[in-house]
mmCIF file of C-alpha atoms and ligand atoms in Angstrom:
data_model
loop_
_atom_site.group_PDB
_atom_site.id
_atom_site.type_symbol
_atom_site.label_atom_id
_atom_site.label_comp_id
_atom_site.label_asym_id
_atom_site.label_seq_id
_atom_site.Cartn_x
_atom_site.Cartn_y
_atom_site.Cartn_z
ATOM 1 C CA UNK A 14 -118.491 75.541 -8.877
ATOM 2 C CA UNK A 15 -118.195 72.060 -9.839
ATOM 3 C CA UNK A 16 -117.484 68.986 -7.319
ATOM 4 C CA UNK A 17 -114.934 66.613 -7.724
ATOM 5 C CA UNK A 18 -115.372 63.150 -8.253
ATOM 6 C CA UNK A 19 -114.787 60.502 -5.701
ATOM 7 C CA UNK A 20 -111.799 58.340 -6.301
ATOM 8 C CA UNK A 21 -113.638 54.882 -8.164
ATOM 9 C CA UNK A 22 -113.663 52.321 -5.870
ATOM 10 C CA UNK A 23 -111.236 49.170 -6.423
ATOM 11 C CA UNK A 24 -108.103 51.683 -4.852
ATOM 12 C CA UNK A 25 -107.212 52.009 -0.785
ATOM 13 C CA UNK A 26 -107.256 55.734 -0.072
ATOM 14 C CA UNK A 27 -106.329 57.401 3.127
ATOM 15 C CA UNK A 28 -108.354 60.682 4.045
ATOM 16 C CA UNK A 29 -106.459 62.497 6.479
ATOM 17 C CA UNK A 30 -108.556 64.421 8.815
ATOM 18 C CA UNK A 31 -107.237 67.969 9.637
ATOM 19 C CA UNK A 32 -109.160 67.375 13.049
ATOM 20 C CA UNK A 33 -105.528 67.059 14.442
ATOM 21 C CA UNK A 34 -103.711 69.653 12.807
ATOM 22 C CA UNK A 35 -102.392 72.569 13.689
ATOM 23 C CA UNK A 36 -105.200 74.561 12.478
ATOM 24 C CA UNK A 37 -103.204 78.385 12.557
ATOM 25 C CA UNK A 38 -101.362 76.337 9.948
ATOM 26 C CA UNK A 39 -103.732 74.410 8.309
ATOM 27 C CA UNK A 40 -102.838 75.339 4.521
ATOM 28 C CA UNK A 41 -99.333 74.028 4.469
ATOM 29 C CA UNK A 42 -100.415 71.155 7.050
ATOM 30 C CA UNK A 43 -102.860 70.446 3.871
ATOM 31 C CA UNK A 44 -100.158 70.650 1.686
ATOM 32 C CA UNK A 45 -97.982 68.103 3.642
ATOM 33 C CA UNK A 46 -100.558 65.282 3.203
ATOM 34 C CA UNK A 47 -101.278 65.983 -0.176
ATOM 35 C CA UNK A 48 -97.570 66.122 -1.326
ATOM 36 C CA UNK A 49 -97.417 62.645 0.612
ATOM 37 C CA UNK A 50 -100.098 61.105 -1.913
ATOM 38 C CA UNK A 51 -103.465 62.080 0.024
ATOM 39 C CA UNK A 52 -106.249 62.659 -2.947
ATOM 40 C CA UNK A 53 -108.524 63.014 0.071
ATOM 41 C CA UNK A 54 -108.864 65.433 2.717
ATOM 42 C CA UNK A 55 -111.486 64.600 6.013
ATOM 43 C CA UNK A 56 -113.036 67.906 7.146
ATOM 44 C CA UNK A 57 -114.451 66.922 10.453
ATOM 45 C CA UNK A 58 -117.596 69.435 11.546
ATOM 46 C CA UNK A 59 -118.679 69.780 15.030
ATOM 47 C CA UNK A 60 -121.782 71.406 16.600
ATOM 48 C CA UNK A 61 -121.439 71.479 20.167
ATOM 49 C CA UNK A 62 -124.252 69.905 20.101
ATOM 50 C CA UNK A 63 -124.713 66.572 18.252
ATOM 51 C CA UNK A 64 -121.252 65.913 19.688
ATOM 52 C CA UNK A 65 -119.696 67.160 22.818
ATOM 53 C CA UNK A 66 -116.874 69.835 20.538
ATOM 54 C CA UNK A 67 -116.840 72.359 18.371
ATOM 55 C CA UNK A 68 -114.673 72.794 15.028
ATOM 56 C CA UNK A 69 -115.446 74.256 11.983
ATOM 57 C CA UNK A 70 -118.019 75.349 9.520
ATOM 58 C CA UNK A 71 -118.532 76.918 5.633
ATOM 59 C CA UNK A 72 -116.183 79.779 5.930
ATOM 60 C CA UNK A 73 -113.232 77.408 6.917
ATOM 61 C CA UNK A 74 -113.922 75.064 4.238
ATOM 62 C CA UNK A 75 -114.574 77.936 1.852
ATOM 63 C CA UNK A 76 -110.659 78.896 2.578
ATOM 64 C CA UNK A 77 -109.466 75.070 2.523
ATOM 65 C CA UNK A 78 -111.027 75.093 -0.676
ATOM 66 C CA UNK A 79 -108.412 78.147 -2.076
ATOM 67 C CA UNK A 80 -105.680 76.225 -0.897
ATOM 68 C CA UNK A 81 -106.123 72.848 -2.323
ATOM 69 C CA UNK A 82 -106.770 70.728 -5.170
ATOM 70 C CA UNK A 83 -107.756 67.827 -2.695
ATOM 71 C CA UNK A 84 -111.260 65.873 -2.656
ATOM 72 C CA UNK A 85 -112.909 67.569 0.496
ATOM 73 C CA UNK A 86 -114.361 64.757 2.363
ATOM 74 C CA UNK A 87 -116.612 66.736 4.589
ATOM 75 C CA UNK A 88 -118.042 64.738 7.608
ATOM 76 C CA UNK A 89 -120.870 66.762 9.252
ATOM 77 C CA UNK A 90 -121.534 65.658 13.037
ATOM 78 C CA UNK A 91 -124.338 68.377 13.876
ATOM 79 C CA UNK A 92 -128.225 68.220 14.677
ATOM 80 C CA UNK A 93 -129.254 69.831 11.317
ATOM 81 C CA UNK A 94 -127.519 68.809 8.423
ATOM 82 C CA UNK A 95 -130.708 69.447 6.356
ATOM 83 C CA UNK A 96 -130.070 73.036 7.376
ATOM 84 C CA UNK A 97 -126.330 73.600 6.939
ATOM 85 C CA UNK A 98 -125.300 71.478 4.137
ATOM 86 C CA UNK A 99 -125.979 73.509 1.260
ATOM 87 C CA UNK A 100 -123.720 76.088 2.716
ATOM 88 C CA UNK A 101 -121.318 73.144 2.967
ATOM 89 C CA UNK A 102 -121.567 72.754 -0.633
ATOM 90 C CA UNK A 103 -121.232 75.885 -1.908
ATOM 91 C CA UNK A 104 -117.748 76.482 0.537
ATOM 92 C CA UNK A 105 -116.307 73.813 -1.891
ATOM 93 C CA UNK A 106 -116.736 70.325 -0.454
ATOM 94 C CA UNK A 107 -117.159 67.475 -2.313
ATOM 95 C CA UNK A 108 -118.709 65.090 -0.206
ATOM 96 C CA UNK A 109 -121.042 65.622 2.480
ATOM 97 C CA UNK A 110 -121.661 63.103 4.732
ATOM 98 C CA UNK A 111 -124.056 63.224 7.317
ATOM 99 C CA UNK A 112 -125.308 61.088 10.096
ATOM 100 C CA UNK A 113 -128.916 58.573 10.139
ATOM 101 C CA UNK A 114 -129.206 59.351 13.937
ATOM 102 C CA UNK A 115 -129.431 63.365 12.351
ATOM 103 C CA UNK A 116 -132.434 63.135 9.641
ATOM 104 C CA UNK A 117 -136.188 62.228 9.599
ATOM 105 C CA UNK A 118 -136.132 61.310 6.068
ATOM 106 C CA UNK A 119 -132.529 60.099 4.594
ATOM 107 C CA UNK A 120 -133.786 59.383 1.117
ATOM 108 C CA UNK A 121 -134.999 62.633 0.157
ATOM 109 C CA UNK A 122 -132.112 64.281 1.570
ATOM 110 C CA UNK A 123 -129.650 61.890 -0.082
ATOM 111 C CA UNK A 124 -131.495 62.970 -3.468
ATOM 112 C CA UNK A 125 -131.137 67.069 -2.200
ATOM 113 C CA UNK A 126 -127.524 66.294 -1.631
ATOM 114 C CA UNK A 127 -127.207 64.623 -5.334
ATOM 115 C CA UNK A 128 -129.528 67.582 -7.180
ATOM 116 C CA UNK A 129 -126.647 70.008 -5.750
ATOM 117 C CA UNK A 130 -123.910 68.080 -7.086
ATOM 118 C CA UNK A 131 -121.960 66.708 -4.452
ATOM 119 C CA UNK A 132 -121.179 63.260 -3.396
ATOM 120 C CA UNK A 133 -123.311 61.619 -0.195
ATOM 121 C CA UNK A 134 -122.038 59.901 2.444
ATOM 122 C CA UNK A 135 -124.092 57.679 5.177
ATOM 123 C CA UNK A 136 -122.746 56.891 8.790
ATOM 124 C CA UNK A 137 -124.168 55.670 11.889
ATOM 125 C CA UNK A 138 -122.185 56.055 15.377
ATOM 126 C CA UNK A 139 -120.827 52.890 17.242
ATOM 127 C CA UNK A 140 -124.235 51.754 18.921
ATOM 128 C CA UNK A 141 -126.465 52.313 15.788
ATOM 129 C CA UNK A 142 -127.490 49.160 14.322
ATOM 130 C CA UNK A 143 -126.225 48.870 10.723
ATOM 131 C CA UNK A 144 -129.763 48.151 10.326
ATOM 132 C CA UNK A 145 -130.901 51.786 10.316
ATOM 133 C CA UNK A 146 -128.926 52.270 7.096
ATOM 134 C CA UNK A 147 -129.329 49.345 5.196
ATOM 135 C CA UNK A 148 -131.570 50.262 3.028
ATOM 136 C CA UNK A 149 -130.215 54.047 2.076
ATOM 137 C CA UNK A 150 -126.660 52.717 1.423
ATOM 138 C CA UNK A 151 -126.964 51.817 -1.873
ATOM 139 C CA UNK A 152 -128.479 55.335 -2.462
ATOM 140 C CA UNK A 153 -124.788 56.820 -1.150
ATOM 141 C CA UNK A 154 -121.696 57.371 -2.779
ATOM 142 C CA UNK A 155 -119.826 56.204 0.768
ATOM 143 C CA UNK A 156 -120.737 54.646 3.624
ATOM 144 C CA UNK A 157 -119.175 56.018 6.442
ATOM 145 C CA UNK A 158 -118.843 53.382 9.410
ATOM 146 C CA UNK A 159 -117.447 55.696 12.717
ATOM 147 C CA UNK A 160 -115.111 53.263 14.494
ATOM 148 C CA UNK A 161 -114.980 55.603 17.622
ATOM 149 C CA UNK A 162 -118.023 57.817 19.476
ATOM 150 C CA UNK A 163 -117.632 61.069 17.301
ATOM 151 C CA UNK A 164 -115.977 64.291 18.881
ATOM 152 C CA UNK A 165 -112.435 64.019 19.474
ATOM 153 C CA UNK A 166 -109.306 62.726 17.474
ATOM 154 C CA UNK A 167 -106.997 60.094 18.945
ATOM 155 C CA UNK A 168 -109.340 57.713 20.480
ATOM 156 C CA UNK A 169 -109.167 53.822 20.599
ATOM 157 C CA UNK A 170 -110.452 52.083 17.488
ATOM 158 C CA UNK A 171 -113.709 50.292 18.143
ATOM 159 C CA UNK A 172 -113.495 46.719 16.520
ATOM 160 C CA UNK A 173 -117.025 45.534 17.111
ATOM 161 C CA UNK A 174 -118.038 48.615 15.640
ATOM 162 C CA UNK A 175 -115.385 48.134 12.373
ATOM 163 C CA UNK A 176 -117.355 44.526 11.680
ATOM 164 C CA UNK A 177 -120.576 46.333 10.154
ATOM 165 C CA UNK A 178 -118.214 47.031 6.975
ATOM 166 C CA UNK A 179 -118.704 43.009 6.458
ATOM 167 C CA UNK A 180 -122.873 43.771 6.453
ATOM 168 C CA UNK A 181 -122.349 46.571 4.386
ATOM 169 C CA UNK A 182 -120.092 44.856 1.981
ATOM 170 C CA UNK A 183 -122.288 42.026 1.224
ATOM 171 C CA UNK A 184 -125.081 44.684 0.904
ATOM 172 C CA UNK A 185 -123.359 47.131 -1.565
ATOM 173 C CA UNK A 186 -120.965 45.129 -3.276
ATOM 174 C CA UNK A 187 -117.691 46.519 -4.624
ATOM 175 C CA UNK A 188 -119.084 49.797 -6.315
ATOM 176 C CA UNK A 189 -119.625 51.861 -3.061
ATOM 177 C CA UNK A 190 -116.887 52.792 -0.916
ATOM 178 C CA UNK A 191 -116.335 51.855 2.959
ATOM 179 C CA UNK A 192 -114.696 54.628 5.064
ATOM 180 C CA UNK A 193 -113.601 54.238 8.794
ATOM 181 C CA UNK A 194 -112.993 56.734 11.035
ATOM 182 C CA UNK A 195 -111.371 56.727 14.216
ATOM 183 C CA UNK A 196 -108.332 54.872 16.030
ATOM 184 C CA UNK A 197 -106.701 54.277 12.670
ATOM 185 C CA UNK A 198 -103.118 53.294 13.452
ATOM 186 C CA UNK A 199 -100.960 51.118 11.196
ATOM 187 C CA UNK A 200 -102.563 47.860 13.395
ATOM 188 C CA UNK A 201 -106.477 48.662 13.196
ATOM 189 C CA UNK A 202 -105.823 49.967 9.537
ATOM 190 C CA UNK A 203 -105.507 46.405 8.273
ATOM 191 C CA UNK A 204 -108.142 45.135 10.299
ATOM 192 C CA UNK A 205 -110.419 47.746 9.242
ATOM 193 C CA UNK A 206 -109.236 46.353 4.863
ATOM 194 C CA UNK A 207 -109.854 43.016 6.206
ATOM 195 C CA UNK A 208 -113.551 43.923 6.847
ATOM 196 C CA UNK A 209 -114.476 45.320 3.904
ATOM 197 C CA UNK A 210 -113.173 48.959 3.932
ATOM 198 C CA UNK A 211 -111.503 51.046 1.347
ATOM 199 C CA UNK A 212 -111.169 54.216 2.702
ATOM 200 C CA UNK A 213 -109.664 55.192 5.688
ATOM 201 C CA UNK A 214 -109.694 58.477 8.059
ATOM 202 C CA UNK A 215 -106.419 58.724 9.940
ATOM 203 C CA UNK A 216 -105.983 61.924 12.339
ATOM 204 C CA UNK A 217 -103.461 61.728 14.866
ATOM 205 C CA UNK A 218 -101.761 58.850 13.570
ATOM 206 C CA UNK A 219 -100.761 61.198 10.820
ATOM 207 C CA UNK A 220 -100.931 65.200 12.307
ATOM 208 C CA UNK A 221 -99.737 64.062 15.609
ATOM 209 C CA UNK A 222 -96.694 62.595 13.954
ATOM 210 C CA UNK A 223 -93.579 65.147 12.858
ATOM 211 C CA UNK A 224 -93.019 63.526 9.489
ATOM 212 C CA UNK A 225 -96.503 63.449 7.736
ATOM 213 C CA UNK A 226 -95.201 61.718 4.462
ATOM 214 C CA UNK A 227 -93.590 59.263 6.431
ATOM 215 C CA UNK A 228 -96.909 58.937 8.659
ATOM 216 C CA UNK A 229 -98.806 58.500 5.297
ATOM 217 C CA UNK A 230 -96.389 56.079 3.728
ATOM 218 C CA UNK A 231 -96.537 53.793 7.054
ATOM 219 C CA UNK A 232 -99.982 53.719 6.411
ATOM 220 C CA UNK A 233 -100.424 52.866 2.789
ATOM 221 C CA UNK A 234 -97.088 50.128 3.630
ATOM 222 C CA UNK A 235 -98.989 48.707 6.540
ATOM 223 C CA UNK A 236 -103.103 48.392 4.713
ATOM 224 C CA UNK A 237 -101.182 47.252 1.187
ATOM 225 C CA UNK A 238 -99.280 44.655 2.934
HETATM 226 C C1 DX5 B 318 -113.911 61.864 15.375
HETATM 227 C C2 DX5 B 318 -113.831 62.509 13.742
HETATM 228 C C3 DX5 B 318 -112.690 62.003 13.538
HETATM 229 C C4 DX5 B 318 -111.004 62.199 14.129
HETATM 230 C C5 DX5 B 318 -110.365 60.828 13.612
HETATM 231 O O1 DX5 B 318 -114.947 62.159 15.807
HETATM 232 O O2 DX5 B 318 -115.191 62.184 12.939
HETATM 233 O O3 DX5 B 318 -112.492 62.129 12.252
HETATM 234 O O4 DX5 B 318 -110.431 63.092 13.626
HETATM 235 O O5 DX5 B 318 -108.934 60.982 14.768
HETATM 236 P P1 DX5 B 318 -108.083 59.628 15.219
HETATM 237 O O6 DX5 B 318 -107.616 59.187 13.377
HETATM 238 O O7 DX5 B 318 -107.370 60.532 15.645
HETATM 239 O O8 DX5 B 318 -109.243 58.386 15.955
HETATM 240 ZN ZN1 ZN B 319 -114.531 62.293 11.075
#
């Protein structure tokens, strides 16, 4: 299976997070957001160890792959990403994002993921200093700035964490995507864009609404204003 290409930097993209979706009805939930224009779907993988919650594994990603052509943006919030990444690639992930806090040799792991044919994202928790990722960001396709402490949807946006986007944008220029994740809504999406983000994960702001198309339109209107 050939991985899909990450949308080129220069466009503003929403990545709806299925964390807040109805897991018993995932195909339909995903169809609603892709029909409304979302090109990416954000998959939050939690292991009950790196974060205090448990979500989904490679078999679920494989079923999702069968029901959508969307770009599958897989966010590994797990202690041993080196052990499990290949299974997520085989399941059909198009991009694997891992946490800097979980890997001893990030440069080698980025290279390994590239050789598997997927795009690579690198992320860090709100308390983790931006210096820890600086020398690796130019090797990635996307940098993910966590704007909540990971584990749960519907938490409040941490502005101080979002400001890291500015520093990352200074380092990488316009050629790498910067994604923000956590607490994105109609107000915070424009704040994160002003800091330099171009890719916006939104779970609660989309899937807690009964009209997903209206929720997506309202977020896109807010970020394009
Ligand atoms: C948090 C996850 C997020 C989460 C965002 O640990 O990584 O992707 O789904 O949810 P909202 O948009 O509800 O803050
Ligand atoms: Zn996420």
